[in-house]
């Protein structure tokens, strides 16, 4: 029985991979940017153009090109970036750690703080604490990330404001220089994340908190905060972990495209943004396909692990 | 709950309206949204904001004054007029994207839910999964590559990603409704599946559709700002996102005209719309999960 479930999940994952790679192939490769005219010289003859097209593989039939694309994904070999003239894999190994360092503190703080705020809001449900937290959350989710970035830059990085941190860039050699460059990006992402996260966590924690065992524990005289932190938190952990794991691939691979290009931080996000604007296809291809494949992979693995841990879980 | 019981004879809509009318914050936010909507209409009728592209100030970067309420920008264009005109752009994007994507999501989602377990349902779930897996900004960027120099690519990208959430909610609703007695009765009387979906299931999910439109509207406005900021949104025009993009190179030099006006206009509209959306959810469906 379980074997059949795993097989079904596995096949489901394979079909998803097929769909995702097909969509990205059609959008980015088949109809993607055409490099022919960037590579031919001046006044090209029709033969020159045909030669270049042949070299780039544009004259191959649809499915051959799709299979080539699949081979690139499976071997994780996307060739050379046309803009940097460097192997895509080496660009990635250079930029991925930077993205990780930039987005990790924001990710951790954004989630920990919003879980704490959500607990506080549920604990004082309907009281002024709850209202203040929720108004703050609505503000956080209403303000665009770009506005927050600009505002924090004005406040913390310019001579108009406090001028505590560098305006942009990434010149990290020690822990103190890391703190110098990471603080403002982190503050901005945390501010925006607090809005959505707090609302989400508040709704699941409130659901759990209104269950009967909480009332029973309360009646037995267990300290309210102990109920909240020990029992309610433990029971909501599954939902919270799932959410965290699902956002992980986007965090680690796409990084924060907007934040990095705004602060001119040489992470994966900025590299991808530049690749998008210059039409550097190998990088964009690598980015999108790796993110999606890892996402689908995690999707399937989580389902199977949850099923192993808790047999009541089934395909949603 | 007592006030709800007093209105037992009223329809669901009348009860909801009564609940909404008691929500002062909801009413206030609705009023703000309406003011913005009127501005958008006035711009559309070319009564205000038509001079957004005129070069009025030969100096450039004038501070706010009686004549130019938010000052002028680098080119000497009036920032306030540009912000007013952008209101129309925001509503254009919001209305187009939210209506089309909710329409598509509602039809496809209710069909998937009604035929849950069938090949059609599997296919729709598969499609949802595929779109969820592709990083949003890159998806949009890829579409802008195919359709350069036009706003259509942004609309297509926002709709292509926007219908999925509605589709999932509608599917769940339709699965619930299809086992209800009124659907069984309709089927017993010989209604076709299509007729059951259109006449019996969809009307019952109308509150949800209304809520989804407001959520999508806010999402579209915010996404437009983000995409315009990255240079893949509005092209050959003006929007709050483009004003913010212009501001990035100006604020270090201390010119905050563009930034202050665009963020003020956008923030007030989005927060009012979010609060209106919350109030609508509370009024229409007190049990709806926020």
XYZ file of C-alpha atoms in Angstrom:
606
model
C 0.000 0.000 0.000
C 2.686 2.435 1.008
C 4.808 1.419 -1.922
C 1.980 2.366 -4.254
C 1.710 5.723 -2.549
C 5.417 6.415 -2.997
C 5.284 5.358 -6.633
C 2.332 7.652 -7.249
C 4.102 10.538 -5.618
C 7.255 9.794 -7.568
C 5.425 9.662 -10.901
C 3.653 12.859 -9.933
C 7.038 14.479 -9.372
C 8.321 13.262 -12.733
C 5.311 14.684 -14.589
C 5.737 17.978 -12.746
C 9.417 18.070 -13.753
C 8.381 17.405 -17.329
C 5.845 20.236 -17.265
C 8.157 22.713 -15.609
C 11.066 21.989 -17.938
C 8.730 22.138 -20.948
C 7.300 25.532 -19.952
C 10.709 26.998 -19.190
C 12.080 25.533 -22.408
C 9.368 27.070 -24.553
C 9.556 30.431 -22.808
C 13.284 30.802 -22.430
C 14.926 28.684 -25.069
C 12.550 28.198 -27.960
C 11.149 31.727 -27.947
C 13.994 33.111 -25.855
C 16.554 35.695 -26.848
C 18.177 35.074 -30.215
C 21.943 35.381 -30.060
C 22.470 35.200 -33.849
C 22.845 38.889 -34.507
C 25.083 39.397 -31.473
C 27.558 36.908 -32.888
C 27.572 37.524 -36.655
C 29.850 40.244 -37.962
C 28.815 43.291 -39.930
C 26.990 42.794 -43.232
C 26.514 39.038 -42.798
C 25.686 36.905 -45.802
C 22.770 34.482 -45.487
C 25.367 31.684 -45.205
C 27.034 33.369 -42.228
C 23.691 33.636 -40.486
C 22.858 30.024 -41.265
C 26.274 28.945 -39.977
C 25.848 30.768 -36.669
C 22.305 29.443 -36.290
C 23.625 25.953 -36.890
C 26.422 26.440 -34.360
C 23.930 27.669 -31.743
C 21.619 24.771 -32.563
C 18.691 26.988 -33.604
C 18.020 24.920 -36.739
C 17.410 21.697 -34.810
C 13.867 20.369 -34.450
C 11.840 21.239 -31.353
C 12.227 17.940 -29.511
C 15.947 17.609 -30.181
C 16.435 21.028 -28.653
C 14.227 20.093 -25.712
C 16.256 16.922 -25.105
C 19.484 18.944 -25.267
C 18.022 21.287 -22.666
C 17.091 18.332 -20.453
C 20.626 16.970 -20.783
C 22.003 20.328 -19.681
C 19.796 20.256 -16.585
C 20.589 16.650 -15.655
C 24.341 17.123 -16.029
C 24.063 20.648 -14.521
C 26.295 21.800 -17.350
C 24.985 24.960 -18.975
C 28.178 25.862 -20.797
C 29.653 29.333 -20.867
C 27.966 32.607 -20.043
C 27.915 34.733 -23.179
C 28.423 37.923 -21.179
C 31.146 36.968 -18.686
C 32.741 34.317 -20.898
C 33.006 32.171 -17.809
C 31.563 28.763 -17.030
C 28.073 29.071 -15.531
C 28.953 26.596 -12.783
C 31.932 28.674 -11.700
C 29.833 31.854 -11.700
C 27.334 30.049 -9.493
C 29.908 28.757 -7.045
C 31.214 32.324 -6.770
C 27.839 34.028 -6.260
C 25.819 31.429 -4.335
C 27.647 31.883 -0.981
C 27.136 35.652 -1.204
C 23.394 35.248 -1.760
C 23.229 32.790 1.108
C 24.989 35.203 3.459
C 22.749 38.091 2.382
C 19.430 36.313 2.688
C 19.994 34.002 5.670
C 19.783 36.570 8.512
C 16.648 38.105 6.995
C 15.048 34.696 6.581
C 15.802 33.571 10.150
C 14.885 36.869 11.827
C 11.815 37.391 9.635
C 10.380 34.040 10.653
C 11.435 33.936 14.318
C 10.178 37.447 15.022
C 6.885 36.902 13.251
C 6.254 33.623 15.088
C 6.876 35.435 18.390
C 4.611 38.328 17.370
C 1.941 35.863 16.251
C 2.116 34.056 19.624
C 1.787 37.392 21.381
C -1.211 38.354 19.222
C -2.983 35.035 19.819
C -2.195 35.167 23.521
C -3.816 38.578 23.856
C -6.468 37.826 21.260
C -8.881 40.730 20.811
C -6.929 42.917 23.237
C -4.942 45.973 22.213
C -1.702 43.977 21.845
C -3.368 41.840 19.175
C -4.738 44.921 17.416
C -1.391 46.712 17.405
C 0.407 43.644 16.057
C -2.183 43.120 13.326
C -2.217 46.783 12.253
C 1.557 46.588 12.081
C 1.250 43.425 9.976
C -1.186 45.055 7.527
C 1.231 47.949 7.181
C 4.110 45.560 6.559
C 2.235 43.766 3.819
C 0.950 46.975 2.244
C 4.280 48.666 1.847
C 6.159 47.651 -1.252
C 9.638 46.197 -0.812
C 11.040 48.895 -3.081
C 9.646 51.654 -0.882
C 11.162 50.008 2.193
C 14.529 49.647 0.456
C 14.563 53.290 -0.604
C 13.360 54.514 2.784
C 15.919 52.499 4.729
C 18.642 53.600 2.365
C 17.714 57.225 2.978
C 17.489 56.705 6.738
C 20.584 54.595 7.327
C 22.935 55.187 4.415
C 22.769 58.800 3.259
C 23.950 62.045 4.724
C 20.298 63.181 4.875
C 19.711 60.460 7.458
C 21.953 58.716 9.947
C 24.687 57.722 7.480
C 25.672 54.648 9.529
C 26.086 52.114 6.759
C 27.560 52.065 3.245
C 25.067 53.035 0.527
C 25.573 49.827 -1.427
C 28.114 47.198 -2.382
C 29.629 44.112 -0.821
C 33.205 44.266 0.402
C 33.200 41.550 3.016
C 36.495 40.466 4.548
C 35.660 40.051 8.216
C 32.642 39.609 10.426
C 32.418 43.306 11.209
C 32.443 44.256 7.530
C 29.803 41.559 6.956
C 27.580 43.207 9.554
C 28.202 46.567 7.940
C 26.942 45.454 4.538
C 24.232 43.008 5.582
C 22.328 45.101 8.120
C 20.250 47.365 5.868
C 19.257 44.613 3.389
C 18.286 42.411 6.338
C 16.235 45.134 8.035
C 14.331 45.734 4.782
C 13.513 42.093 4.108
C 12.531 41.499 7.733
C 10.208 44.514 7.702
C 8.348 43.243 4.637
C 8.380 39.589 5.703
C 6.901 40.445 9.117
C 3.644 41.543 7.489
C 2.807 38.374 5.599
C 4.417 35.949 8.039
C 2.757 37.332 11.151
C -0.697 37.076 9.590
C -0.043 33.545 8.389
C 1.403 32.325 11.697
C -1.279 34.094 13.713
C -4.036 32.298 11.822
C -2.530 28.816 12.290
C -1.553 29.420 15.926
C -5.022 30.849 16.673
C -6.591 27.719 15.178
C -4.491 25.500 17.390
C -5.003 27.667 20.452
C -8.780 27.351 20.265
C -8.639 23.543 20.493
C -10.032 21.728 23.492
C -6.785 20.414 24.922
C -5.646 23.992 25.475
C -8.761 24.698 27.506
C -8.234 21.498 29.446
C -4.608 22.344 30.193
C -5.736 25.805 31.250
C -8.319 24.281 33.588
C -5.634 22.083 35.114
C -3.686 25.203 35.992
C -0.838 24.889 33.521
C 0.798 28.258 33.046
C -0.640 29.927 29.884
C 2.761 30.680 28.406
C 3.814 27.077 28.997
C 0.736 25.898 27.092
C 1.601 28.248 24.263
C 5.294 27.525 23.977
C 5.351 23.842 24.835
C 2.132 22.386 23.437
C 0.670 24.775 20.883
C 4.017 25.507 19.265
C 4.864 21.825 19.034
C 1.572 21.038 17.311
C 1.901 23.867 14.792
C 5.505 22.955 14.017
C 4.543 20.710 11.097
C 2.721 23.532 9.277
C 5.448 26.030 10.086
C 8.256 23.721 8.947
C 6.445 22.955 5.707
C 6.160 26.638 4.933
C 9.812 27.214 5.766
C 11.001 24.331 3.600
C 8.908 25.447 0.634
C 10.386 28.936 0.711
C 13.912 27.576 1.085
C 14.731 26.825 -2.589
C 13.623 30.291 -3.636
C 15.694 31.765 -0.841
C 18.861 29.844 -1.583
C 18.774 29.960 -5.357
C 16.800 32.891 -6.613
C 18.027 34.760 -3.573
C 16.538 38.177 -3.300
C 16.791 39.413 -6.843
C 15.427 42.837 -6.000
C 17.465 43.345 -2.831
C 20.717 42.277 -4.462
C 20.301 44.385 -7.561
C 19.224 47.341 -5.420
C 22.267 47.183 -3.128
C 24.572 46.057 -5.926
C 25.508 42.862 -4.091
C 27.222 40.315 -6.363
C 24.940 37.393 -5.501
C 22.950 35.016 -7.673
C 19.995 37.376 -7.728
C 21.906 40.283 -9.246
C 23.767 38.040 -11.689
C 20.428 36.681 -12.870
C 18.918 40.130 -13.153
C 21.865 41.276 -15.254
C 21.620 38.116 -17.348
C 17.927 38.885 -17.898
C 18.655 42.392 -19.136
C 21.650 41.460 -21.293
C 20.011 38.311 -22.689
C 22.662 36.045 -21.198
C 20.650 32.865 -21.710
C 22.896 30.191 -20.122
C 22.725 31.891 -16.711
C 18.957 32.468 -16.827
C 18.429 28.883 -17.974
C 20.580 27.494 -15.194
C 18.869 29.661 -12.602
C 15.306 28.866 -13.550
C 15.790 25.177 -14.162
C 17.753 24.569 -10.976
C 15.240 26.468 -8.830
C 12.274 24.665 -10.316
C 13.845 21.215 -10.282
C 14.947 21.603 -6.665
C 11.499 22.946 -5.751
C 9.740 19.971 -7.310
C 12.272 17.602 -5.757
C 11.686 19.051 -2.281
C 7.931 18.922 -2.902
C 8.068 15.164 -3.502
C 10.586 14.394 -0.757
C 8.601 16.330 1.876
C 5.440 14.437 1.000
C 7.177 11.083 1.262
C 8.950 11.954 4.530
C 5.714 13.225 6.083
C 3.971 10.063 5.018
C 6.684 8.012 6.688
C 6.410 10.081 9.876
C 2.635 10.342 9.904
C 0.679 7.791 7.814
C -2.481 9.927 7.954
C -0.971 12.385 5.482
C -2.085 11.720 1.927
C -1.832 13.367 -1.480
C -3.512 16.753 -1.344
C -23.632 36.705 17.004
C -26.979 37.939 18.313
C -27.288 40.646 15.683
C -26.900 38.033 12.962
C -29.782 36.027 14.383
C -31.996 39.117 14.350
C -31.742 39.228 10.567
C -32.645 35.622 9.958
C -35.065 36.449 7.183
C -32.465 38.491 5.293
C -30.399 37.149 2.441
C -26.707 36.442 2.819
C -25.855 39.618 0.892
C -28.095 41.795 3.061
C -26.569 40.348 6.220
C -23.098 40.923 4.864
C -23.954 44.476 3.913
C -25.306 45.102 7.408
C -22.102 43.709 8.915
C -19.966 45.802 6.598
C -21.868 48.979 7.461
C -20.996 48.543 11.130
C -17.271 48.211 10.353
C -16.000 51.794 10.658
C -12.448 50.996 9.596
C -13.777 49.075 6.613
C -16.014 51.967 5.566
C -13.175 54.458 5.899
C -10.828 52.341 3.821
C -13.547 51.827 1.223
C -13.954 55.619 1.032
C -10.211 56.037 0.416
C -10.273 53.407 -2.335
C -13.244 55.185 -3.903
C -11.408 58.535 -3.872
C -8.532 56.900 -5.737
C -10.989 55.308 -8.149
C -12.567 58.700 -8.879
C -9.100 60.158 -9.517
C -8.402 57.300 -11.924
C -11.668 57.990 -13.768
C -10.918 61.715 -13.940
C -7.506 60.926 -15.421
C -9.122 58.569 -17.912
C -11.484 61.379 -18.940
C -8.422 63.657 -19.259
C -9.798 66.105 -16.711
C -6.716 65.844 -14.471
C -3.183 64.553 -14.896
C -2.977 64.975 -18.657
C 0.162 67.129 -18.363
C 2.258 64.336 -16.823
C 4.743 64.385 -19.716
C 5.056 68.198 -20.041
C 8.305 69.940 -19.194
C 7.057 72.756 -17.007
C 10.086 73.694 -14.937
C 13.328 74.600 -16.718
C 15.340 74.136 -13.503
C 14.515 70.558 -12.560
C 14.474 69.166 -8.989
C 12.517 72.127 -7.622
C 11.432 71.617 -4.026
C 7.703 71.349 -3.269
C 5.971 74.693 -3.777
C 2.495 76.130 -4.226
C 2.745 75.516 -7.947
C 4.365 72.058 -7.855
C 2.960 70.312 -4.772
C 5.567 67.555 -4.729
C 8.270 69.504 -6.582
C 9.620 68.586 -9.992
C 11.842 65.801 -11.233
C 15.164 65.699 -13.085
C 13.530 66.715 -16.369
C 11.479 69.467 -14.794
C 8.198 67.557 -14.965
C 5.613 68.035 -12.236
C 5.893 65.071 -9.857
C 2.394 65.512 -8.418
C 0.768 65.328 -11.862
C 2.794 62.220 -12.652
C 1.694 60.577 -9.393
C -1.945 61.469 -10.151
C -1.692 60.046 -13.652
C -0.095 56.869 -12.259
C -3.270 56.274 -10.239
C -5.015 55.486 -13.509
C -2.207 53.141 -14.539
C -2.440 51.330 -11.202
C -6.214 50.867 -11.548
C -5.822 49.783 -15.158
C -3.352 47.078 -14.133
C -5.283 46.115 -11.008
C -8.692 45.839 -12.650
C -7.493 44.083 -15.809
C -5.333 41.554 -14.000
C -7.677 40.828 -11.089
C -10.848 40.444 -13.178
C -9.307 38.254 -15.859
C -7.271 36.064 -13.541
C -10.129 35.561 -11.081
C -12.494 34.792 -13.972
C -10.118 32.167 -15.367
C -9.334 30.795 -11.909
C -13.026 30.566 -10.951
C -14.080 28.692 -14.100
C -11.130 26.313 -14.154
C -11.101 25.808 -10.376
C -14.796 24.989 -10.131
C -14.536 22.594 -13.074
C -11.556 20.877 -11.411
C -13.425 20.602 -8.125
C -16.655 19.381 -9.701
C -14.803 16.696 -11.648
C -12.341 16.016 -8.806
C -10.402 12.812 -9.244
C -10.818 12.829 -13.018
C -8.089 13.295 -15.610
C -9.158 16.926 -16.075
C -8.649 17.590 -12.361
C -5.250 15.880 -12.421
C -4.234 17.996 -15.395
C -5.284 21.248 -13.712
C -3.489 20.322 -10.493
C -0.407 19.517 -12.552
C -0.578 22.888 -14.301
C -0.921 24.675 -10.939
C 2.096 22.809 -9.626
C 4.192 23.738 -12.661
C 3.403 27.449 -12.376
C 4.062 27.422 -8.623
C 7.511 25.939 -9.196
C 8.801 28.588 -11.594
C 10.316 31.657 -9.898
C 7.810 34.432 -10.441
C 10.097 37.283 -11.505
C 11.989 35.107 -13.967
C 8.731 33.831 -15.420
C 7.714 37.424 -16.098
C 11.152 38.247 -17.472
C 10.942 35.318 -19.876
C 7.579 36.530 -21.172
C 8.915 40.064 -21.605
C 11.650 38.612 -23.793
C 9.062 37.129 -26.115
C 6.937 40.283 -26.248
C 9.380 43.159 -25.928
C 8.389 46.831 -25.889
C 4.813 46.322 -24.877
C 2.851 46.185 -21.649
C 1.093 43.034 -22.847
C 3.905 40.834 -21.572
C 3.422 42.151 -18.051
C -0.338 41.592 -18.211
C 0.101 38.063 -19.550
C 2.674 37.227 -16.900
C 0.578 38.622 -14.038
C -2.536 36.788 -15.223
C -0.636 33.561 -15.923
C 0.544 33.479 -12.314
C -2.483 35.189 -10.727
C -5.226 32.679 -11.559
C -3.576 29.798 -9.687
C -4.479 30.852 -6.120
C -8.131 31.497 -7.061
C -8.226 28.166 -8.871
C -7.095 26.307 -5.732
C -9.679 28.004 -3.476
C -12.452 27.449 -6.003
C -11.524 23.807 -6.437
C -11.780 23.245 -2.685
C -15.161 25.040 -2.612
C -16.543 23.094 -5.545
C -15.517 19.769 -3.983
C -17.493 20.794 -0.910
C -20.568 21.955 -2.848
C -20.819 19.078 -5.274
C -21.991 16.757 -2.496
C -24.682 19.151 -1.287
C -28.320 18.318 -1.783
C -29.076 21.199 -4.177
C -26.473 19.910 -6.627
C -27.822 16.389 -6.292
C -31.329 17.730 -6.915
C -30.183 19.605 -10.009
C -28.519 16.457 -11.296
C -31.633 14.379 -10.565
C -33.671 16.852 -12.613
C -31.385 16.218 -15.545
C -29.138 19.283 -15.513
C -25.959 19.040 -17.495
C -22.644 19.251 -15.653
C -21.820 22.583 -17.265
C -25.161 24.015 -16.202
C -24.667 22.772 -12.642
C -21.266 24.453 -12.476
C -22.440 27.744 -13.967
C -25.884 28.014 -12.370
C -25.473 26.296 -9.022
C -21.853 26.124 -7.914
C -20.427 29.418 -9.190
C -23.194 31.667 -7.774
C -22.688 30.098 -4.351
C -19.010 31.007 -4.408
C -19.686 34.652 -5.324
C -18.487 36.019 -1.954
C -15.228 34.141 -2.373
C -14.842 35.473 -5.905
C -15.344 39.033 -4.674
C -12.699 38.560 -1.978
C -10.309 36.990 -4.469
C -10.700 39.981 -6.794
C -9.679 42.394 -4.038
C -6.678 40.241 -3.073
C -5.593 39.941 -6.708
C -6.045 43.673 -7.254
C -3.614 44.582 -4.474
C -1.194 41.892 -5.612
C -1.241 43.206 -9.185
C -0.558 46.808 -8.133
C 2.385 45.741 -5.981
C 3.723 43.418 -8.674
C 3.484 46.185 -11.274
C 5.636 48.447 -9.092
C 8.196 45.695 -8.614
C 8.347 44.834 -12.331
C 8.452 48.448 -13.487
C 11.249 49.004 -11.002
C 13.188 46.137 -12.593
C 12.492 47.510 -16.070
C 10.173 44.705 -17.197
C 6.811 46.230 -16.297
C 5.202 49.342 -17.767
C 7.009 50.523 -20.876
C 6.764 53.930 -22.548
C 4.672 55.368 -19.736
C 4.648 56.346 -16.134
C 3.686 54.487 -12.994
C 4.547 54.573 -9.310
C 7.024 51.770 -9.934
C 8.794 53.793 -12.607
C 8.852 56.853 -10.350
C 10.462 54.720 -7.640
C 12.963 53.380 -10.172
C 13.850 56.968 -11.094
C 14.178 57.733 -7.384
C 16.875 55.081 -6.811
C 19.496 57.163 -8.572
C 18.256 60.433 -7.055
C 17.940 59.834 -3.340
C 21.681 59.534 -2.708
C 21.983 63.090 -3.992
C 19.151 64.067 -1.642
C 16.352 64.485 -4.220
C 13.331 62.842 -2.640
C 10.459 64.330 -4.692
C 9.810 61.207 -6.773
C 10.261 58.855 -3.845
C 7.988 60.675 -1.415
C 5.109 61.215 -3.825
C 5.119 57.734 -5.397
C 5.460 55.895 -2.099
C 2.821 58.039 -0.390
C 0.286 57.505 -3.192
C 0.993 53.805 -3.449
C 1.150 53.060 0.271
C -2.148 54.803 1.070
C -3.972 53.001 -1.749
C -2.548 49.565 -0.935
C -3.126 49.794 2.807
C -6.680 51.077 2.251
C -7.340 48.266 -0.212
C -5.907 45.651 2.150
C -8.082 46.913 5.005
C -11.117 47.044 2.709
C -10.356 43.486 1.632
C -10.128 42.371 5.283
C -13.390 44.117 6.130
C -15.036 42.481 3.118
C -13.819 39.065 4.258
C -15.168 39.638 7.755
C -18.506 40.832 6.382
C -19.031 38.221 3.684
C -17.622 35.203 5.414
C -16.703 35.499 9.091
C -15.120 32.054 8.921
C -12.874 32.856 5.968
C -9.226 32.160 6.792
C -7.065 35.220 6.551
